[in-house]
Short mmCIF file of C-alpha atoms in Angstrom, two decimals:
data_model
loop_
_atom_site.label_atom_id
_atom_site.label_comp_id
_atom_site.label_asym_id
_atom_site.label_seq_id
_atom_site.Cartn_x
_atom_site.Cartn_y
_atom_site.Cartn_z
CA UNK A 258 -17.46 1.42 29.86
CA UNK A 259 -16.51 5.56 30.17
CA UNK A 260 -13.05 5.69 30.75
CA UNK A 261 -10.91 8.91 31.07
CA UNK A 262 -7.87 7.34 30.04
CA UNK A 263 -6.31 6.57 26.73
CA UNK A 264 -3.33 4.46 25.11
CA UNK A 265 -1.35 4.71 21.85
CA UNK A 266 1.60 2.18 21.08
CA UNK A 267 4.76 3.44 19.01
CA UNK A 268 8.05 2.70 17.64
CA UNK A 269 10.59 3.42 20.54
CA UNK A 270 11.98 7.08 19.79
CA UNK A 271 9.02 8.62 19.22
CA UNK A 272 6.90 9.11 22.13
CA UNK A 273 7.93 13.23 22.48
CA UNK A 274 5.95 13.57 19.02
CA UNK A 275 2.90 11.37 20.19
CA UNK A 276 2.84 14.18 23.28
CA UNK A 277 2.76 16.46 21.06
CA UNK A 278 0.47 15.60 18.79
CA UNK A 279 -2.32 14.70 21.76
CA UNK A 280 -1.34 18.21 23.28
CA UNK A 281 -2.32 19.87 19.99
CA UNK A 282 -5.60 18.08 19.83
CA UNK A 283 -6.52 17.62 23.62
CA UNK A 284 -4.52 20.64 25.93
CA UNK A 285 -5.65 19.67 28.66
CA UNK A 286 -4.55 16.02 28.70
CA UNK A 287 -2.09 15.16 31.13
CA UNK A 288 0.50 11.85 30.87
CA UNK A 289 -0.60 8.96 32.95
CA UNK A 290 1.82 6.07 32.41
CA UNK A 291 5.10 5.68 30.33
CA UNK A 292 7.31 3.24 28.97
CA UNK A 293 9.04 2.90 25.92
CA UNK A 294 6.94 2.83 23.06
CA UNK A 295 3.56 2.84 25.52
CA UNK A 296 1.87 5.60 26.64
CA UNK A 297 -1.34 6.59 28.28
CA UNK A 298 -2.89 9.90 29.22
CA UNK A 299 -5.83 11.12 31.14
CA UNK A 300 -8.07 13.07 29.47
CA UNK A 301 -10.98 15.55 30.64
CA UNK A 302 -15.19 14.34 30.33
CA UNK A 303 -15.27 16.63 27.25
CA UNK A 304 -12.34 14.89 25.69
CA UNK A 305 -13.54 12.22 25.76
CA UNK A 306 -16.98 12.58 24.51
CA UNK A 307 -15.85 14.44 21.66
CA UNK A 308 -13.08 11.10 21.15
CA UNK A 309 -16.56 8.44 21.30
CA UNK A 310 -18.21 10.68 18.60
CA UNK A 311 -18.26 8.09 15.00
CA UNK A 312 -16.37 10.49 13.17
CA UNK A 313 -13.46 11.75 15.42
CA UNK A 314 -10.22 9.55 16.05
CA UNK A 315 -7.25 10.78 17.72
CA UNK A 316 -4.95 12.43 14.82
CA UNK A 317 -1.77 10.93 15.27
CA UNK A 318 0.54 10.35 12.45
CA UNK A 319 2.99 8.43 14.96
CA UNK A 320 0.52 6.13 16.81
CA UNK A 321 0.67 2.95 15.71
CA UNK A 322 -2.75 2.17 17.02
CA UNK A 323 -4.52 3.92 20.15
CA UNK A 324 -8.07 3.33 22.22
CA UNK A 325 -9.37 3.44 25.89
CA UNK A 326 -7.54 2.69 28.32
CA UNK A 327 -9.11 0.69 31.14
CA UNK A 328 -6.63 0.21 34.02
CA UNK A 329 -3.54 -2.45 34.34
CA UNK A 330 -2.91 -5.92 35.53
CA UNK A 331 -0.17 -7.61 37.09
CA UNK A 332 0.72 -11.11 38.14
CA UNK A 333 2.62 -14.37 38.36
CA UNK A 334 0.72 -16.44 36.26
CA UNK A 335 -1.86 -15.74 33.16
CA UNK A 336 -4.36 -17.69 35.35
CA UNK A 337 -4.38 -15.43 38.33
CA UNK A 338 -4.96 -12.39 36.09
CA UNK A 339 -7.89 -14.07 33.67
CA UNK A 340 -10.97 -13.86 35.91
CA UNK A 341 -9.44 -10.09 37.23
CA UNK A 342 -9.88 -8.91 33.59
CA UNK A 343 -13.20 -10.09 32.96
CA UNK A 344 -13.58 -8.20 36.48
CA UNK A 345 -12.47 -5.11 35.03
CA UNK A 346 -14.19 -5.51 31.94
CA UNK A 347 -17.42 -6.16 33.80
CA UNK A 348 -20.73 -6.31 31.29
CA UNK A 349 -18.87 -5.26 28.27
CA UNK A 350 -19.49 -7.53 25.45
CA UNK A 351 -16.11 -7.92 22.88
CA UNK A 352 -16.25 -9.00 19.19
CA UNK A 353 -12.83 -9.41 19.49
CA UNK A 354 -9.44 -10.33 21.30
CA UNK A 355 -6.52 -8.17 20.15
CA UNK A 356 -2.92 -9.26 22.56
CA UNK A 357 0.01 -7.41 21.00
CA UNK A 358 3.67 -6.04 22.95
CA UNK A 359 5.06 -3.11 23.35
CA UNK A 360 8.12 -2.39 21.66
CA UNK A 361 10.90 -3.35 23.60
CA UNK A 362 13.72 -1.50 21.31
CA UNK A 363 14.53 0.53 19.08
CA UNK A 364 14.11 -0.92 15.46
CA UNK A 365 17.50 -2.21 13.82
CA UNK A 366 18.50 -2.49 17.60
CA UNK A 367 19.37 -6.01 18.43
CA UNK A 368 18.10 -6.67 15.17
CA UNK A 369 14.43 -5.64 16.34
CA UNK A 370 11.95 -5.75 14.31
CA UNK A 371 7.68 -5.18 15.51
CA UNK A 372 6.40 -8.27 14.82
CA UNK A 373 3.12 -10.35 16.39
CA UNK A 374 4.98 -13.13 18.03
CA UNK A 375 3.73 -16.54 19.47
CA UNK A 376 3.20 -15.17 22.59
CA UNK A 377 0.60 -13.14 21.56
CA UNK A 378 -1.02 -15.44 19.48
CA UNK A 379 -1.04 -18.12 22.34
CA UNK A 380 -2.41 -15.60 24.88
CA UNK A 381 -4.82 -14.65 22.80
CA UNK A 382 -6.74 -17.94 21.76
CA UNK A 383 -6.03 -18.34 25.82
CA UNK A 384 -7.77 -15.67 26.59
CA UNK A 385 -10.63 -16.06 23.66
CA UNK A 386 -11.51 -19.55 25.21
CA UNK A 387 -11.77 -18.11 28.48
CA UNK A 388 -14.10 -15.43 27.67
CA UNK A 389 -17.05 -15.94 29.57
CA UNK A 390 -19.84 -14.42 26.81
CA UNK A 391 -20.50 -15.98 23.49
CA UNK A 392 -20.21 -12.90 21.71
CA UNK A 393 -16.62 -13.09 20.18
CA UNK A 394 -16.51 -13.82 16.11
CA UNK A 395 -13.10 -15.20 16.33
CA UNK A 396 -11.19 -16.92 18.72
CA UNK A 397 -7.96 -15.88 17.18
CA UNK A 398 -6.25 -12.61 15.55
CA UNK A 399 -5.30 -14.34 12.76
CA UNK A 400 -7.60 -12.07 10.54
CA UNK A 401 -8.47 -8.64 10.32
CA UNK A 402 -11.55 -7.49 12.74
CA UNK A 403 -14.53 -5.68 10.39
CA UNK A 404 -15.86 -1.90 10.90
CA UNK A 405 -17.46 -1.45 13.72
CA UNK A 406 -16.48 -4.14 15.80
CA UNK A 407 -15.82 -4.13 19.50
CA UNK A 408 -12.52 -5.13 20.36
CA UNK A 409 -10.50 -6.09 23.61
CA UNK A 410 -6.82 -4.79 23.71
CA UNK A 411 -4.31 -6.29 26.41
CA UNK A 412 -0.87 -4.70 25.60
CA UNK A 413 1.86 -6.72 27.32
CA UNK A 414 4.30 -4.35 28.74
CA UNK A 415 7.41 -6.73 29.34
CA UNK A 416 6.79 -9.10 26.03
CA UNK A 417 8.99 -11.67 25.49
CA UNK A 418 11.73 -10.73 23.44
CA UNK A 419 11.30 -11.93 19.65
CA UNK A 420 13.86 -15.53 19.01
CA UNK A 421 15.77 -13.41 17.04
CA UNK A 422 16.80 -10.83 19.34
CA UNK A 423 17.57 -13.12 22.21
CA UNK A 424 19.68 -15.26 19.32
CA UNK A 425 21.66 -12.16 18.38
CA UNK A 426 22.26 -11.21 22.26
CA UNK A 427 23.23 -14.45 23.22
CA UNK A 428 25.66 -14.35 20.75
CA UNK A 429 26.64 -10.82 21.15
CA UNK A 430 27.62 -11.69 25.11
CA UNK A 431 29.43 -14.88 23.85
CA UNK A 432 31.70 -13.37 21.28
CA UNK A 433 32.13 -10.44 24.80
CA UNK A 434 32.89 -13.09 27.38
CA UNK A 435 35.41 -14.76 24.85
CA UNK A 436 37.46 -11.59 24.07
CA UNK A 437 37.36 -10.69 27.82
CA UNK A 438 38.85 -14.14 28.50
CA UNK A 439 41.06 -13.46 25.73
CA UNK A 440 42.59 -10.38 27.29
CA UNK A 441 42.87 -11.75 30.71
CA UNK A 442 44.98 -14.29 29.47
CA UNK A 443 47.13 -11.99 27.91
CA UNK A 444 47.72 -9.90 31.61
CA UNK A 445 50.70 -10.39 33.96
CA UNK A 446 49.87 -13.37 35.55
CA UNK A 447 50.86 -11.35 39.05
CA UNK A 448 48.02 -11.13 41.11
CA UNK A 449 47.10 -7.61 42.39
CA UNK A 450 45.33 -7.46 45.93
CA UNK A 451 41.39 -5.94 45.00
CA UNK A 452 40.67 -2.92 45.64
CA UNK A 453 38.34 -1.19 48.47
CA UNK A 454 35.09 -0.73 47.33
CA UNK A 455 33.64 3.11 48.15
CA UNK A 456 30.61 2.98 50.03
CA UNK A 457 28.56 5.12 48.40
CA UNK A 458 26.25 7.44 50.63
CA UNK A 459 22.59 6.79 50.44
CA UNK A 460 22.92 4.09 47.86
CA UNK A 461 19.82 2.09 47.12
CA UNK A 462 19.12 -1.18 47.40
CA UNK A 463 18.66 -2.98 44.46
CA UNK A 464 14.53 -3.13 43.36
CA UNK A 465 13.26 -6.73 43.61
CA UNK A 466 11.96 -8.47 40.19
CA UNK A 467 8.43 -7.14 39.26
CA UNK A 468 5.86 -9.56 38.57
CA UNK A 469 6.13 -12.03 35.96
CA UNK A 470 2.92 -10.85 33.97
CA UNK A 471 1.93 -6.64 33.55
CA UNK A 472 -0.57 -5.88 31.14
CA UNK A 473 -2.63 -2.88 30.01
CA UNK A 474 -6.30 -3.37 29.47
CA UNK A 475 -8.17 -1.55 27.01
CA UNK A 476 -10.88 -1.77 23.98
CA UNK A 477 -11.26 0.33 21.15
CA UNK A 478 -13.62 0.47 17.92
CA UNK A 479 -12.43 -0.70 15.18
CA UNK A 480 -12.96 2.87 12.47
CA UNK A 481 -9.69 2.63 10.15
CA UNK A 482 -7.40 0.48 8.21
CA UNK A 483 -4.90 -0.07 11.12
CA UNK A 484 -7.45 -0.68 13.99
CA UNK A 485 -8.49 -3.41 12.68
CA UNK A 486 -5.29 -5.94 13.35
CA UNK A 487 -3.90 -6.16 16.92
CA UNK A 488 -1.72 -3.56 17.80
CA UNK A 489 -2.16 -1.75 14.05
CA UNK A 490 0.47 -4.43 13.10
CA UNK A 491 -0.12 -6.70 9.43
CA UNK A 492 1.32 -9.65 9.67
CA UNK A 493 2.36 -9.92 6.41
CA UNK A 494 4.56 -12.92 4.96
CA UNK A 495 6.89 -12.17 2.24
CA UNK A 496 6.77 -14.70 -1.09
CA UNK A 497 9.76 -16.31 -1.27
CA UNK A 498 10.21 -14.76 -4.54
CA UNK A 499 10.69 -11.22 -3.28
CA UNK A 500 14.11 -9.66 -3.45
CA UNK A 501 13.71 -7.11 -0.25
CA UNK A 502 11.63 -6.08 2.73
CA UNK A 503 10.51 -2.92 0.48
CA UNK A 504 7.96 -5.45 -0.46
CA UNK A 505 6.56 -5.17 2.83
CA UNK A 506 6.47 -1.43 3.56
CA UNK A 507 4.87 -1.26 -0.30
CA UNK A 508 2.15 -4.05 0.69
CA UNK A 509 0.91 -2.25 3.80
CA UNK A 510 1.01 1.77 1.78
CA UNK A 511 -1.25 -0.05 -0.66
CA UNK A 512 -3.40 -1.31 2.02
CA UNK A 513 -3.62 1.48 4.23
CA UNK A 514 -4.52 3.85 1.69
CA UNK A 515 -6.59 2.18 -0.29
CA UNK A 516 -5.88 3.75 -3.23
CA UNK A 517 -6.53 1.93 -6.67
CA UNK A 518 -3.29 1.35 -7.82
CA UNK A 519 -4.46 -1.26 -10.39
CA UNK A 520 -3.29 -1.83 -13.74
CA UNK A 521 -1.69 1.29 -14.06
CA UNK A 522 1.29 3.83 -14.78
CA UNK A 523 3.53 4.04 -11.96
CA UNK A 524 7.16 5.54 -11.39
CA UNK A 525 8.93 4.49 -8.09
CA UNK A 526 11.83 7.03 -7.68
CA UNK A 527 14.67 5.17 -5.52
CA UNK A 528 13.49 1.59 -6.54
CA UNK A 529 16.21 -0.70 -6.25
CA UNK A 530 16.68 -3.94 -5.77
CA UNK A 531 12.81 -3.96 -6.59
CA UNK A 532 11.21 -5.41 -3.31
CA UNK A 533 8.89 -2.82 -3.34
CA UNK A 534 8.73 -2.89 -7.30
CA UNK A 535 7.22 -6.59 -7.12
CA UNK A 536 4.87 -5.20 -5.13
CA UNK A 537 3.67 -2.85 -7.64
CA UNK A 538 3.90 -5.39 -10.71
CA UNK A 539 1.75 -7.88 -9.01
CA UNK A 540 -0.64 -5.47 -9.13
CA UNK A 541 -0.82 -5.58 -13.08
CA UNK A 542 1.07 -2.04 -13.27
CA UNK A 543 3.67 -0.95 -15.17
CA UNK A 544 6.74 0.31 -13.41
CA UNK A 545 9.93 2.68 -14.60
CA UNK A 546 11.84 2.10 -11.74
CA UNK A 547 14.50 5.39 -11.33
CA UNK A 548 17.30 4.26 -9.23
CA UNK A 549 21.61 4.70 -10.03
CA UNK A 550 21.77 1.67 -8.13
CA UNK A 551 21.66 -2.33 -9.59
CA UNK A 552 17.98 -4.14 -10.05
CA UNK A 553 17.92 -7.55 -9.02
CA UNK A 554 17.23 -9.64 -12.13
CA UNK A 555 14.35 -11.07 -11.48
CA UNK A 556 12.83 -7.96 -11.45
CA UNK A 557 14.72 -6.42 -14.64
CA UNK A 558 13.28 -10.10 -16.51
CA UNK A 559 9.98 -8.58 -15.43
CA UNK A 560 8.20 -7.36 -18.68
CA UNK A 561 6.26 -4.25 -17.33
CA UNK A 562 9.25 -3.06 -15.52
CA UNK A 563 11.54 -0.43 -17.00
CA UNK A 564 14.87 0.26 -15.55
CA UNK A 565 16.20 4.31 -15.81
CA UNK A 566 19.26 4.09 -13.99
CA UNK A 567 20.14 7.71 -13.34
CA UNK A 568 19.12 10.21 -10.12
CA UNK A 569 15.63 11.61 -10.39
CA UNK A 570 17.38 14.64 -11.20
CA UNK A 571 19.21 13.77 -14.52
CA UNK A 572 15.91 12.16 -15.93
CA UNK A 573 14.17 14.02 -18.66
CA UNK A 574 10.67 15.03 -17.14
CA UNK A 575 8.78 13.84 -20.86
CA UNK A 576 9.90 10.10 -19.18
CA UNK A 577 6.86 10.54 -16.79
CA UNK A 578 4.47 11.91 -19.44
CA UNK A 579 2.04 8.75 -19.05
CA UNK A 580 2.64 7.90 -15.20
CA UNK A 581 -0.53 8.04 -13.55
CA UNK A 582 0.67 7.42 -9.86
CA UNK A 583 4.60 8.29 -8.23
CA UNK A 584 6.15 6.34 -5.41
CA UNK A 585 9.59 7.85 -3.86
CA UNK A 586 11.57 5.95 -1.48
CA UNK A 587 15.56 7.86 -0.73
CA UNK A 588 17.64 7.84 1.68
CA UNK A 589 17.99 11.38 2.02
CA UNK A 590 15.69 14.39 4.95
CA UNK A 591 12.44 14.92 3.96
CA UNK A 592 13.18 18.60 2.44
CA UNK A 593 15.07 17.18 -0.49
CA UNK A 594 12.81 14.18 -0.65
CA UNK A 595 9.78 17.08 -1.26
CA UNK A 596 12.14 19.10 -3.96
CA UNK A 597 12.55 16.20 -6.16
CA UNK A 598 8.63 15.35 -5.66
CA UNK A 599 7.53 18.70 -6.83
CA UNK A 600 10.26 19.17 -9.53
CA UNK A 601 8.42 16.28 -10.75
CA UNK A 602 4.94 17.23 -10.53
CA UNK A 603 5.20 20.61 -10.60
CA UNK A 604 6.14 19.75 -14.45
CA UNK A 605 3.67 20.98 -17.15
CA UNK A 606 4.22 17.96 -19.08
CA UNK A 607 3.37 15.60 -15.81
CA UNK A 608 -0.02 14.99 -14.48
CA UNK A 609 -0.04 12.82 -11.69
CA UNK A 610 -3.08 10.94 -9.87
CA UNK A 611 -1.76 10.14 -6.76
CA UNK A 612 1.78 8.90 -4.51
CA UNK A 613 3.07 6.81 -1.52
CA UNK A 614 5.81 8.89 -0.86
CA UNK A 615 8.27 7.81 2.10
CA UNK A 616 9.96 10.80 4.26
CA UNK A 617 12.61 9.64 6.58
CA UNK A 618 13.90 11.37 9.92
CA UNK A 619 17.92 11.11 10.54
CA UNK A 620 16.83 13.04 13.54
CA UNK A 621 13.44 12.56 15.13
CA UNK A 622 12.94 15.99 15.80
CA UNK A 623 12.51 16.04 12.11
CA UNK A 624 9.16 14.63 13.19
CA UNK A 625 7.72 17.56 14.88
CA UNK A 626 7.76 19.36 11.46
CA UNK A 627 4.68 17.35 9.67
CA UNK A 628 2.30 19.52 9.36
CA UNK A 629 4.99 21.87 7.05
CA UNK A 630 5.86 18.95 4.56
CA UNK A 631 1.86 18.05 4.23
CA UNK A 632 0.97 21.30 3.80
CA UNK A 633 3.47 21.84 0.87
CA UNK A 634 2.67 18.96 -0.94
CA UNK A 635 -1.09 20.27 -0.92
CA UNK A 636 0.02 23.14 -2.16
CA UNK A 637 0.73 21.08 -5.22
CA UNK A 638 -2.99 20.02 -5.65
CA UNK A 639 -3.36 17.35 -3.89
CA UNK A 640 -6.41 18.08 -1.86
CA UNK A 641 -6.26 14.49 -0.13
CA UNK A 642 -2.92 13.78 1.95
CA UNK A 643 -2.71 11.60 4.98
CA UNK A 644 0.18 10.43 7.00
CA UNK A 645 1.09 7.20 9.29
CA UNK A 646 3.96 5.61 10.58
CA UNK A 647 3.59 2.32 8.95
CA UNK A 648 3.90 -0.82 11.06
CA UNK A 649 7.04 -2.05 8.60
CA UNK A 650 8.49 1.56 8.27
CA UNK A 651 11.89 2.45 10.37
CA UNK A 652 12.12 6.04 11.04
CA UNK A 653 10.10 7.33 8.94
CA UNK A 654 6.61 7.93 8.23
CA UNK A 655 4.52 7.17 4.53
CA UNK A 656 2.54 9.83 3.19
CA UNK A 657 -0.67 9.23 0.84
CA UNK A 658 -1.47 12.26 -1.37
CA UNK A 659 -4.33 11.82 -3.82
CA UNK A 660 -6.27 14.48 -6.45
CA UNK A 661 -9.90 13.53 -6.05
CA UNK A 662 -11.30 14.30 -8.52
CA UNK A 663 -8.60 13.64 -11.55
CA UNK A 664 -8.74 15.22 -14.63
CA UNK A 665 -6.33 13.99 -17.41
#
């Protein structure tokens, strides 16, 4: 189906960068539809033929996933709005279901976290044994889609909000309507006659509840690492051994850039407790964690693991004489993240393969200024770097820098 429309989904805060970023690539789109961590934009013919070439994808390092954007639904129930999206879909043929939300705050907000929730999953084997062709391979989105496939995207708009963050704002407006009762008891128990209320000139009326359903239809081929789950989201399950949710963001910069970190030297600058650490040592590396901070035990029991605990910068460089691969996770702007990197690498005694290194934004503007940190950590020899926005990061994006080929 030729559609001049595309979507990309985000975390909530960084939709100026995606415009950006689709400016720089395609000037002459133009913003079509816009809500919090959902966007769509009309592009021109030429746009996008050049888009439905195999080899060209829209660069975006903030995109969590994009495709083609077919048009929107809206309704009261799911079953109203089934047969009007194999409607708009017409003769299309789908390998795949993908149903994933936009995200409805920012993360840490609420306590929001992206996640695939049951809704999705339910509307999704819904709307896979609905499907009027027998061409799906799964009925579910349970697993990865393969290269190549053909998949159906419906992006719910107004998801449900995860259990969690209706627990915590329940509970937020409890502990709020309590210590508002609290104070009115505490007034003069006088009563005071109300006062007038101002009638405002040319006041609106209130808008009337939208329907109960709005979705955004689109498809997209699956042609990288984060196509391939719905809504570029893993997710991922965390042993109940791990010690922190750095295991996550570790798991899915391992994934995405395929890099063979196997059996191997690694040093992970800012690694404690060690969530991300376990990651690594399930792997068969060895790890010399630098962190000042403590290492949770189970990970200092850990034979291949190596505790320096000291900043990067009072470590002897001769430490990382054998370390075949660097991983750097601080809380500190991306400037200072790159000076330690390259005081590091830069080292005549260091020779380093390849690194997952994290740069995070205290201010998103930091954002727009990409292209400057990748192009100094080329400058360092690393002829292959690539950037995403990780499903599990926060603000920040992971960067995977590789020399290809290595020489010892």
């Amino acid at each position: 189906m030729t559609s001049n429309f595309i979507f990309t989904t985000s975390q909530v805060g960084a939709e100026p960068i995606i415009k950006a970023e689709v400016a720089t690539q395609f000037p002459e789109a133009r913003l079509a539809f816009s809500r919090p961590g959902l966007l769509t934009f009309k592009l021109t013919d030429e746009n996008i033929a050049t888009l439905q070439k195999m080899e060209m994808s829209l660069r975006s390092v903030f995109s969590r996933t994009w495709g083609y954007s077919i048009g929107s639904l809206r309704g009261e129930t799911v079953e109203e709005l089934i047969p009007k999206l194999w409607e708009m879909t017409q003769d299309m043929r789908f390998d795949r279901i993908h149903v994933f939300g936009r995200d409805l705050h920012k993360i840490g907000d609420y306590k929001f976290e992206p996640r695939l929730t049951p809704e999705v999953y339910s509307l999704c084997e819904t709307l896979s044994e609905a499907y009027p062709y027998d061409s799906l391979k799964a009925k579910n989105q349970t697993e990865p889609a393969q290269d190549g496939e053909l998949v159906l995207d419906v992006i719910l708009v107004n998801p449900t909000p995860p259990e969690r963050v209706s627990s915590f704002r329940a509970q937020r407006d409890e502990a709020e309507n309590e210590e508002g009762s609290t104070e009115n008891a505490k007034e003069s128990p006088t009563p005071q006659a109300p006062r007038p209320m101002k009638k405002r000139k040319g006041k609106k009326a209130e808008k009337a509840p939208g329907p109960r359903h709005e979705w955004i239809i689109g498809w997209h081929r699956v042609h990288s690492f984060q196509s391939a789950f719905p809504g570029g989201m893993l997710d991922l399950q965390m042993p109940e051994y791990v010690v922190s949710r750095a295991w996550l963001k570790m798991e899915e910069a391992v994934r995405w850039s395929h890099f063979p970190i196997y059996d191997a030297q690694v040093c992970e600058i800012g690694s404690a407790p060690g969530g991300a650490t376990q990651a690594l040592l399930s792997r068969g590396c060895s790890v010399i964690g630098v962190d000042p901070a403590e290492m949770h035990p189970n990970v200092l029991a850990e034979p291949n693991f190596r505790h320096v605990r000291s900043r990067i910068a009072f470590v002897k460089r001769r430490e990382f004489r054998h370390v075949r691969w660097l991983t750097c996770d601080i809380n500190v702007p991306p400037n200072y993240t790159l000076d330690v990197i390259e005081s590091v690498v830069m080292h005549p005694e260091v020779n380093v393969r390849g690194m997952l290194l994290t740069l995070k934004f205290p201010d998103w503007n930091m954002g727009f200024e990409v292209k400057d940190y990748l192009s100094r950590i080329r400058s360092w020899g690393f002829n292959i770097v690539r950037a995403r926005q990780l499903h599990y990061s926060h603000q920040e994006i992971c960067v995977a820098c590789l020399k290809k080929p290595f020489r010892k």
